Amino acid sequence: MYIVFAASECAPWAKTGGLADVVSALPRTLVKLGHRVSVFIPYYRQVAKAVPDPPVALQSVTIPFPSYNRFVRILDGGVAGGVQTYFVDCPELFDRESLYATPSGDYPDNAERFGLLSRAVIEASKVLGVPDVFHVHDWQTAMLAVLLRSVYYFDPVFRHVPAVLTIHNAGYQGWFPPKTIETLLLPWDMFTLDKLEHYDTLDFLKGGIVYSDAITTVSRTYAEEIQTAEFGNGLEDIIRRRSGDLFGILNGVDYEEWNPLVDSHIAAHYSADNLAGKKECRRDLLHAFGFEDVGESTAIIGVVSRFATQKGFDFIVDIMDKLVEEDMVLVILGNGEEYYERLLVEMASRYPAKVRVQVKFDNVIAHKIEAGADIFLMPSRYEPGGLNQIYSLKYGTVPVVRATGGLEDTIDEQPFGGGNGFKFWGYSPSALMDALHRALGTFQNKDEWTRMMRRGMTQDFSWDKPAHEYVRVYERVVENRS
Ligand code: ADP
């Protein structure tokens, strides 16, 4: 089968979160299963820095707008792990400091930027190869499915080509003013509540849900959750209507990238059979955060996260006065919303002996935290899949999580430390503090703790199983449309 991925992120070139890891790893696994895959992403400034002057695959693709055309180039990003990458080059839209937003807010022309991306992938595919399936990701490329079933309806080339949409996070939907319908050259009769309209805005993700042949999301629990008002962010009705075509497929992990036995970013290698190197990683992490004299009985709690309300930082802030009384230090790496950046920096300055924060996006430090910390903290309000807790398991860094979405599906707390981590169900700081107490208490029992680390480290969350599940979804939509 030939599958074309259209996405706004792909590691290592352009990443703000888990989406980039998935778009990088899933195609490579599909290739191992015998399929052909191409991935299209924008040629952002940061991609251009990493891959300057790639060969040109297509010199000029015309993307029409109401009173002008834009002309994009398709650049050949080469083949890695059997996967062909293409970059969509449109400097006036993608040669910018960030992917989606500046600290003061989203780029105002995001609808045009990602509408163009979707159209460019369709147009380029006509020349570079028509796929058996398009696989689109989140609101940024959901419009591809909409275009395919509307303004491309009569194109004989795409008539039988289905689209699969993966929802990595229903909290971000791509809401734009109604006039965007005209900007994207879509007919106004699609601006209705059963299609693209959401409370008088044009909703890209909703369009994707309505027009894709199948919808997947990144864990089974989240597939259930988004059909409820609490997690559906207003899309629950439309998602429920598509429940027969909705599949929860848990994200896998790329163990070539996230594995303490081979990780090139960490101070020493280790595995479940030989944990010695983790001590060195611990020292290295403490050094990276400027800590001195932290003994082995003091637990290192690590956080790597986007700073967003979703991630539960308000819970962490709420319990801080109590947490600093425990035998622990807290290291936080993250960036994102300015509000949380300031709040966390302020907290670190209040408790400099206990709490350190690095405000940036830094892949190397992220790996050092996974390897060097004892406990990984993810108190998310909601978490569609969550990759960091699965990485943590592999690194013997025991997760403490809120039981939601993919966190619920991957972390198992059993009495007397019998599971692979700790979790809390309530929606309160005290529930988080209780879970941390259980974790910190167990940490003092070295035998029990080591058994727990090993249980997580030997679990298999590789992409093999989820990739097979995706193939079954592709086969189903191809058959339904033929
Ligand atoms: P989400 O996609 O909601 O951000 P996930 O847990 O699924 O959450 O994936 C987050 C990914 O982004 C992980 O690979 C994590 O290591 C990475 N990440 C998040 N914040 C940072 C940061 N500040 N620096 C480096 N990597 C980060």
XYZ file of C-alpha atoms and ligand atoms in Angstrom:
509
model
C 0.000 0.000 0.000
C 1.182 3.572 -0.633
C 0.378 5.983 2.214
C 0.925 9.739 2.144
C 1.280 11.442 5.529
C 0.478 15.150 5.651
C 1.507 16.776 8.923
C 2.661 20.006 10.516
C 5.473 18.366 12.529
C 7.988 15.588 12.106
C 10.977 14.832 14.323
C 13.811 15.670 14.176
C 13.138 18.726 11.973
C 10.043 20.345 13.398
C 8.712 19.416 16.803
C 6.610 20.982 19.523
C 5.206 17.741 20.970
C 4.320 14.100 20.553
C 2.812 14.592 17.086
C 6.335 14.997 15.684
C 7.494 11.726 17.257
C 4.523 9.827 15.831
C 4.905 11.258 12.313
C 8.562 10.283 12.419
C 8.267 6.757 13.829
C 5.000 5.327 12.479
C 5.968 5.682 8.769
C 9.270 3.889 9.364
C 7.442 0.979 10.987
C 4.940 0.874 8.121
C 7.855 0.624 5.691
C 9.231 -2.323 7.684
C 5.835 -3.976 7.228
C 6.268 -3.672 3.458
C 4.372 -0.462 2.708
C 5.528 2.640 0.875
C 5.230 5.952 2.751
C 5.882 9.613 1.950
C 5.663 12.372 4.543
C 4.937 16.008 3.651
C 5.703 18.798 6.149
C 6.242 22.550 5.724
C 9.707 23.841 4.992
C 9.809 25.962 8.161
C 12.814 28.155 8.930
C 14.125 25.571 11.382
C 13.804 22.810 8.773
C 15.715 24.981 6.291
C 18.483 25.429 8.856
C 18.784 21.666 9.309
C 18.390 20.820 5.609
C 19.629 23.759 3.512
C 19.192 23.550 -0.275
C 17.602 20.144 -0.720
C 16.936 19.050 -4.327
C 13.758 20.411 -5.874
C 11.140 17.762 -6.607
C 8.567 20.163 -8.089
C 9.488 23.673 -9.155
C 6.073 25.304 -8.910
C 2.706 24.127 -7.633
C -0.151 26.613 -7.976
C -2.296 27.121 -4.881
C -5.254 29.390 -5.646
C -6.702 31.961 -3.251
C -9.616 34.350 -3.969
C -7.722 37.061 -5.843
C -4.224 35.662 -6.158
C -2.243 32.466 -6.476
C 0.607 31.287 -4.330
C 3.321 29.187 -5.891
C 5.035 26.615 -3.719
C 7.993 24.382 -4.352
C 8.121 20.780 -3.241
C 11.583 19.942 -1.955
C 12.998 16.459 -1.764
C 13.983 15.799 1.857
C 15.445 12.424 0.940
C 14.759 8.913 2.100
C 15.525 7.843 5.670
C 14.488 4.520 7.145
C 12.793 3.840 3.822
C 10.478 6.853 4.227
C 10.444 9.592 1.589
C 10.146 13.085 3.061
C 8.969 16.113 1.079
C 9.044 19.706 2.264
C 6.404 22.199 1.162
C 8.298 25.415 0.551
C 6.385 28.686 0.755
C 8.741 31.210 2.413
C 6.135 33.924 2.892
C 4.091 31.526 5.073
C 6.635 29.159 6.623
C 9.945 31.021 6.905
C 9.155 32.268 10.400
C 10.591 32.084 13.899
C 8.043 29.537 15.184
C 5.731 26.855 13.882
C 2.358 28.204 14.959
C 2.591 31.210 17.229
C 4.637 33.948 18.823
C 4.513 34.528 22.610
C 1.747 37.046 21.973
C -0.475 34.573 20.132
C -1.135 32.479 17.033
C -0.025 33.704 13.636
C -3.116 35.436 12.226
C -2.834 33.669 8.872
C -2.694 30.097 10.197
C -5.810 29.150 8.208
C -4.088 30.192 5.014
C -0.798 28.540 6.014
C -2.272 25.141 6.776
C -5.013 25.339 4.145
C -2.193 25.837 1.648
C -0.260 22.909 3.103
C -3.242 20.587 2.610
C -3.858 21.691 -0.969
C -0.160 21.491 -1.804
C -0.003 17.854 -0.642
C -2.988 16.956 -2.826
C -1.571 18.743 -5.880
C 1.938 17.364 -5.390
C 0.579 13.829 -5.023
C -0.918 14.031 -8.509
C 2.576 14.326 -9.921
C 4.734 12.507 -7.368
C 2.396 9.580 -6.807
C -1.255 9.126 -5.919
C -1.525 7.243 -2.636
C -3.903 4.473 -1.676
C -4.594 6.420 1.529
C -3.953 9.927 2.824
C -3.167 10.020 6.554
C -3.705 13.483 8.022
C -2.932 14.680 11.543
C -4.752 17.132 13.802
C -6.416 20.329 12.638
C -3.393 21.476 10.665
C -3.940 18.960 7.872
C -7.566 17.972 8.539
C -8.509 20.317 5.686
C -6.983 17.840 3.233
C -9.862 15.434 3.904
C -12.366 18.285 3.478
C -10.857 19.388 0.152
C -10.746 15.825 -1.135
C -14.479 15.313 -0.614
C -15.556 18.793 -1.754
C -13.654 20.856 -4.335
C -11.695 17.799 -5.527
C -14.836 15.685 -5.696
C -14.803 15.385 -9.473
C -11.090 14.737 -9.783
C -10.984 11.172 -11.122
C -7.541 10.657 -9.625
C -8.754 11.043 -6.036
C -12.284 9.705 -6.354
C -11.410 6.461 -4.614
C -8.637 7.692 -2.343
C -9.722 7.696 1.305
C -8.399 9.879 4.108
C -7.695 8.820 7.685
C -7.545 11.528 10.352
C -5.615 11.039 13.569
C -6.651 13.290 16.444
C -3.583 13.822 18.607
C -5.311 16.483 20.689
C -8.936 17.602 20.399
C -8.142 20.672 22.496
C -6.675 22.372 19.426
C -9.201 22.547 16.602
C -8.160 25.398 14.325
C -10.988 27.893 14.815
C -11.149 30.712 12.278
C -13.607 33.431 11.242
C -16.414 32.342 8.875
C -14.889 34.360 5.996
C -12.105 31.764 5.930
C -14.500 29.673 3.837
C -13.903 32.165 1.019
C -10.150 32.383 1.616
C -9.929 28.624 1.133
C -12.265 28.701 -1.876
C -14.796 26.411 -0.244
C -18.547 26.673 -0.932
C -20.593 28.512 1.697
C -23.067 25.639 1.910
C -20.403 23.706 3.835
C -20.577 26.282 6.614
C -23.287 24.483 8.582
C -23.321 22.885 12.015
C -23.172 19.355 10.630
C -20.095 20.170 8.520
C -17.524 22.909 9.155
C -19.248 25.391 11.438
C -18.680 25.424 15.169
C -20.423 28.278 17.029
C -19.967 30.712 14.153
C -16.361 29.758 13.522
C -14.846 27.582 10.838
C -13.454 24.542 12.630
C -10.729 22.658 10.713
C -10.713 19.622 13.000
C -14.466 19.280 12.842
C -14.234 19.287 9.046
C -11.683 16.504 9.245
C -13.941 14.467 11.510
C -16.914 14.880 9.187
C -15.119 14.184 5.914
C -12.462 11.583 6.757
C -13.184 7.950 6.030
C -11.915 6.897 9.446
C -10.789 8.717 12.549
C -8.192 7.451 14.941
C -6.966 8.840 18.197
C -3.936 7.988 20.245
C -5.312 5.793 23.035
C -8.394 3.721 23.681
C -9.442 5.712 26.722
C -9.153 9.029 24.855
C -11.321 7.556 22.061
C -14.012 7.085 24.713
C -13.339 10.389 26.452
C -13.707 12.601 23.353
C -17.268 11.353 22.976
C -18.129 13.109 26.243
C -18.721 16.785 26.940
C -15.821 16.898 29.400
C -13.163 16.000 26.831
C -14.803 16.551 23.439
C -14.331 20.334 23.512
C -17.659 20.790 21.780
C -16.991 18.087 19.173
C -18.453 15.218 21.219
C -21.732 15.061 19.262
C -20.072 14.979 15.871
C -17.511 12.439 17.117
C -20.257 10.237 18.550
C -21.938 10.328 15.160
C -18.737 8.854 13.685
C -18.164 6.350 16.489
C -18.452 3.418 14.072
C -15.381 4.756 12.249
C -13.420 5.803 15.335
C -10.430 3.781 16.563
C -8.221 4.292 19.621
C -4.681 3.183 18.798
C -2.105 3.694 21.515
C 1.049 5.501 20.396
C 4.203 3.450 20.212
C 7.758 4.383 21.090
C 10.752 4.619 18.805
C 13.218 2.530 20.816
C 16.073 3.584 18.544
C 15.596 7.111 19.893
C 14.287 6.470 23.432
C 16.223 3.609 24.978
C 18.827 3.911 27.776
C 20.860 1.133 26.193
C 21.648 3.145 23.042
C 20.696 6.758 23.847
C 23.508 9.041 22.622
C 22.343 12.008 24.739
C 22.841 10.471 28.185
C 25.915 10.099 30.400
C 25.951 6.286 30.618
C 24.038 3.399 29.141
C 22.026 0.963 31.212
C 19.248 -1.600 30.977
C 16.889 -3.633 33.176
C 19.654 -6.241 33.548
C 22.319 -3.746 34.529
C 21.121 -0.564 36.190
C 24.563 0.751 37.157
C 24.635 3.458 34.457
C 21.506 5.115 35.831
C 23.504 6.413 38.804
C 25.828 8.208 36.411
C 22.829 9.643 34.547
C 21.453 10.838 37.874
C 24.665 12.686 38.669
C 24.751 14.157 35.173
C 21.166 15.404 35.499
C 21.822 17.021 38.876
C 24.849 18.717 37.322
C 22.779 19.940 34.337
C 20.422 21.655 36.788
C 23.203 22.973 39.006
C 22.415 20.855 42.062
C 25.174 19.863 44.463
C 25.036 17.472 47.402
C 21.854 15.635 46.554
C 22.192 12.176 48.082
C 20.910 8.886 46.730
C 18.055 8.740 49.198
C 16.652 12.004 47.839
C 14.203 11.341 45.009
C 14.643 13.336 41.799
C 11.266 14.174 40.328
C 11.409 15.144 36.646
C 8.973 16.963 34.356
C 9.319 17.473 30.576
C 6.339 19.220 29.115
C 4.740 21.910 27.068
C 3.623 24.606 29.475
C -0.131 24.503 28.961
C -3.206 24.265 31.180
C -3.750 20.730 29.859
C -0.604 19.510 31.597
C -1.792 20.190 35.164
C 0.876 22.678 36.267
C -1.620 24.416 38.503
C -1.813 21.190 40.541
C 1.973 21.203 40.899
C 2.003 24.839 41.968
C -0.783 24.175 44.471
C 1.101 21.385 46.254
C 4.529 23.015 46.131
C 4.613 24.238 49.728
C 3.964 20.670 50.914
C 6.130 18.954 48.343
C 9.279 20.879 49.248
C 9.039 19.440 52.756
C 9.624 15.972 51.304
C 12.998 14.380 50.636
C 13.064 15.250 46.940
C 14.237 17.720 44.322
C 12.134 18.754 41.343
C 13.579 19.464 37.880
C 11.317 20.907 35.214
C 12.011 21.391 31.498
C 9.390 23.075 29.391
C 8.204 26.037 27.415
C 4.965 27.394 26.077
C 2.368 29.641 27.648
C 3.966 32.681 29.221
C 1.704 32.469 32.272
C 3.135 29.088 33.301
C 6.681 30.071 32.378
C 6.510 32.943 34.851
C 4.700 30.944 37.526
C 7.247 28.137 37.466
C 10.273 30.406 37.353
C 8.846 32.258 40.339
C 8.392 28.954 42.166
C 11.982 27.944 41.472
C 13.223 31.244 42.861
C 11.157 30.671 46.016
C 12.674 27.227 46.616
C 16.114 27.304 44.978
C 17.400 24.367 47.032
C 14.573 22.145 45.883
C 13.152 23.279 42.560
C 14.906 24.116 39.287
C 13.287 25.091 36.008
C 14.739 25.393 32.522
C 12.464 27.300 30.168
C 13.306 26.095 26.669
C 12.813 23.311 24.172
C 15.861 21.084 24.480
C 15.848 17.489 23.291
C 19.128 16.612 25.025
C 17.929 17.803 28.435
C 14.656 15.940 27.846
C 16.641 12.714 27.411
C 18.772 13.493 30.484
C 15.646 13.914 32.614
C 14.157 10.638 31.381
C 17.403 8.863 32.265
C 18.486 10.687 35.411
C 15.267 11.220 37.344
C 13.752 8.668 39.719
C 10.137 9.743 39.284
C 8.488 11.263 36.207
C 5.553 13.524 36.957
C 2.579 13.973 34.563
C -0.490 15.264 36.389
C -2.322 16.129 33.144
C -5.903 17.326 33.218
C -6.305 15.371 30.011
C -3.737 13.446 27.985
C -4.728 11.972 24.613
C -1.790 9.556 24.441
C 1.213 10.890 26.218
C 4.642 9.704 25.189
C 6.783 10.862 28.070
C 5.318 8.404 30.558
C 6.046 5.541 28.128
C 9.604 6.805 27.608
C 9.962 6.993 31.399
C 9.000 3.334 31.789
C 11.833 2.338 29.472
C 14.312 4.464 31.462
C 13.270 3.040 34.827
C 11.920 6.430 35.837
C 8.702 5.585 37.611
C 5.722 7.670 36.386
C 3.274 9.442 38.667
C 0.294 10.391 36.523
C -3.315 11.452 36.518
C -5.502 8.584 35.268
C -6.732 10.029 31.990
C -6.410 9.117 28.294
C -3.190 7.344 27.421
C -1.906 7.737 30.984
C -4.768 5.556 32.183
C -3.991 2.967 29.481
C -0.257 2.683 30.130
C 0.272 3.183 33.857
C -0.865 0.532 36.271
C -0.796 1.090 40.014
C -1.148 -2.008 42.164
C -1.149 -2.332 45.942
C 2.307 -2.622 47.512
C 4.139 -1.265 44.473
C 3.048 -4.131 42.238
C 2.454 -2.109 39.073
C 4.639 0.120 36.911
C 3.765 3.497 38.438
C 1.395 5.588 40.514
C -1.778 7.313 39.460
C -4.576 9.420 40.814
C -8.121 9.816 39.574
C -9.440 12.904 41.300
C -9.239 16.367 39.890
C -7.494 17.904 42.858
C -4.062 18.855 44.184
C -4.561 16.638 47.241
C -5.069 13.568 45.023
C -1.763 14.402 43.332
C -0.029 14.881 46.680
C -1.347 11.500 47.896
C 0.027 9.768 44.800
C 3.396 11.469 45.284
C 3.428 10.390 48.920
C 2.883 6.781 47.820
C 5.680 7.097 45.272
C 8.127 8.782 47.644
C 7.339 6.212 50.335
C 7.983 3.321 47.945
C 11.181 4.998 46.749
C 12.633 4.518 50.224
C 12.184 0.752 49.874
C 14.982 0.082 47.399
C 14.076 -3.532 46.597
C 10.459 -2.760 45.918
C 11.435 0.302 43.885
C 13.934 -1.601 41.757
C 11.355 -4.286 41.031
C 8.964 -1.591 39.915
C 11.582 0.052 37.689
C 12.374 -3.284 36.074
C 8.716 -4.056 35.442
C 8.365 -0.835 33.447
C 11.680 -1.264 31.664
C 10.778 -4.693 30.324
C 7.368 -3.698 28.961
C 7.128 -3.421 25.186
C 5.509 -0.305 23.757
C 7.211 -0.502 20.362
C 5.405 0.578 17.207
C 4.917 -2.932 15.805
C 1.491 -3.571 17.284
C 0.053 -0.071 16.719
C 1.400 -0.025 13.136
C -0.508 -3.236 12.400
C -3.629 -1.614 13.828
C -3.167 1.389 11.526
C -2.773 -0.940 8.539
C -6.084 -2.580 9.413
C -7.718 0.865 9.431
C -6.126 1.721 6.054
C -7.317 -1.577 4.563
C -10.810 -0.985 5.825
C -11.134 2.506 4.321
C -9.600 1.436 1.017
C -12.087 -1.405 0.769
C -15.032 0.791 1.724
C -14.205 3.315 -0.987
C -13.409 0.894 -3.805
P 2.260 16.540 23.886
O 2.289 15.973 22.506
O 0.898 16.834 24.406
O 3.164 17.719 24.047
P 3.530 14.014 24.653
O 3.912 13.459 25.980
O 2.723 13.132 23.767
O 2.833 15.425 24.893
O 4.866 14.340 23.832
C 5.740 15.334 24.196
C 7.016 15.178 23.399
O 7.640 16.469 23.316
C 8.026 14.274 24.051
O 8.861 13.695 23.080
C 8.825 15.257 24.928
O 10.099 14.795 25.241
C 8.865 16.462 24.029
N 8.973 17.741 24.746
C 7.993 18.463 25.335
N 8.477 19.624 25.858
C 9.806 19.606 25.586
C 10.879 20.537 25.860
N 10.669 21.680 26.522
N 12.124 20.206 25.432
C 12.340 19.036 24.771
N 11.377 18.137 24.481
C 10.130 18.415 24.878
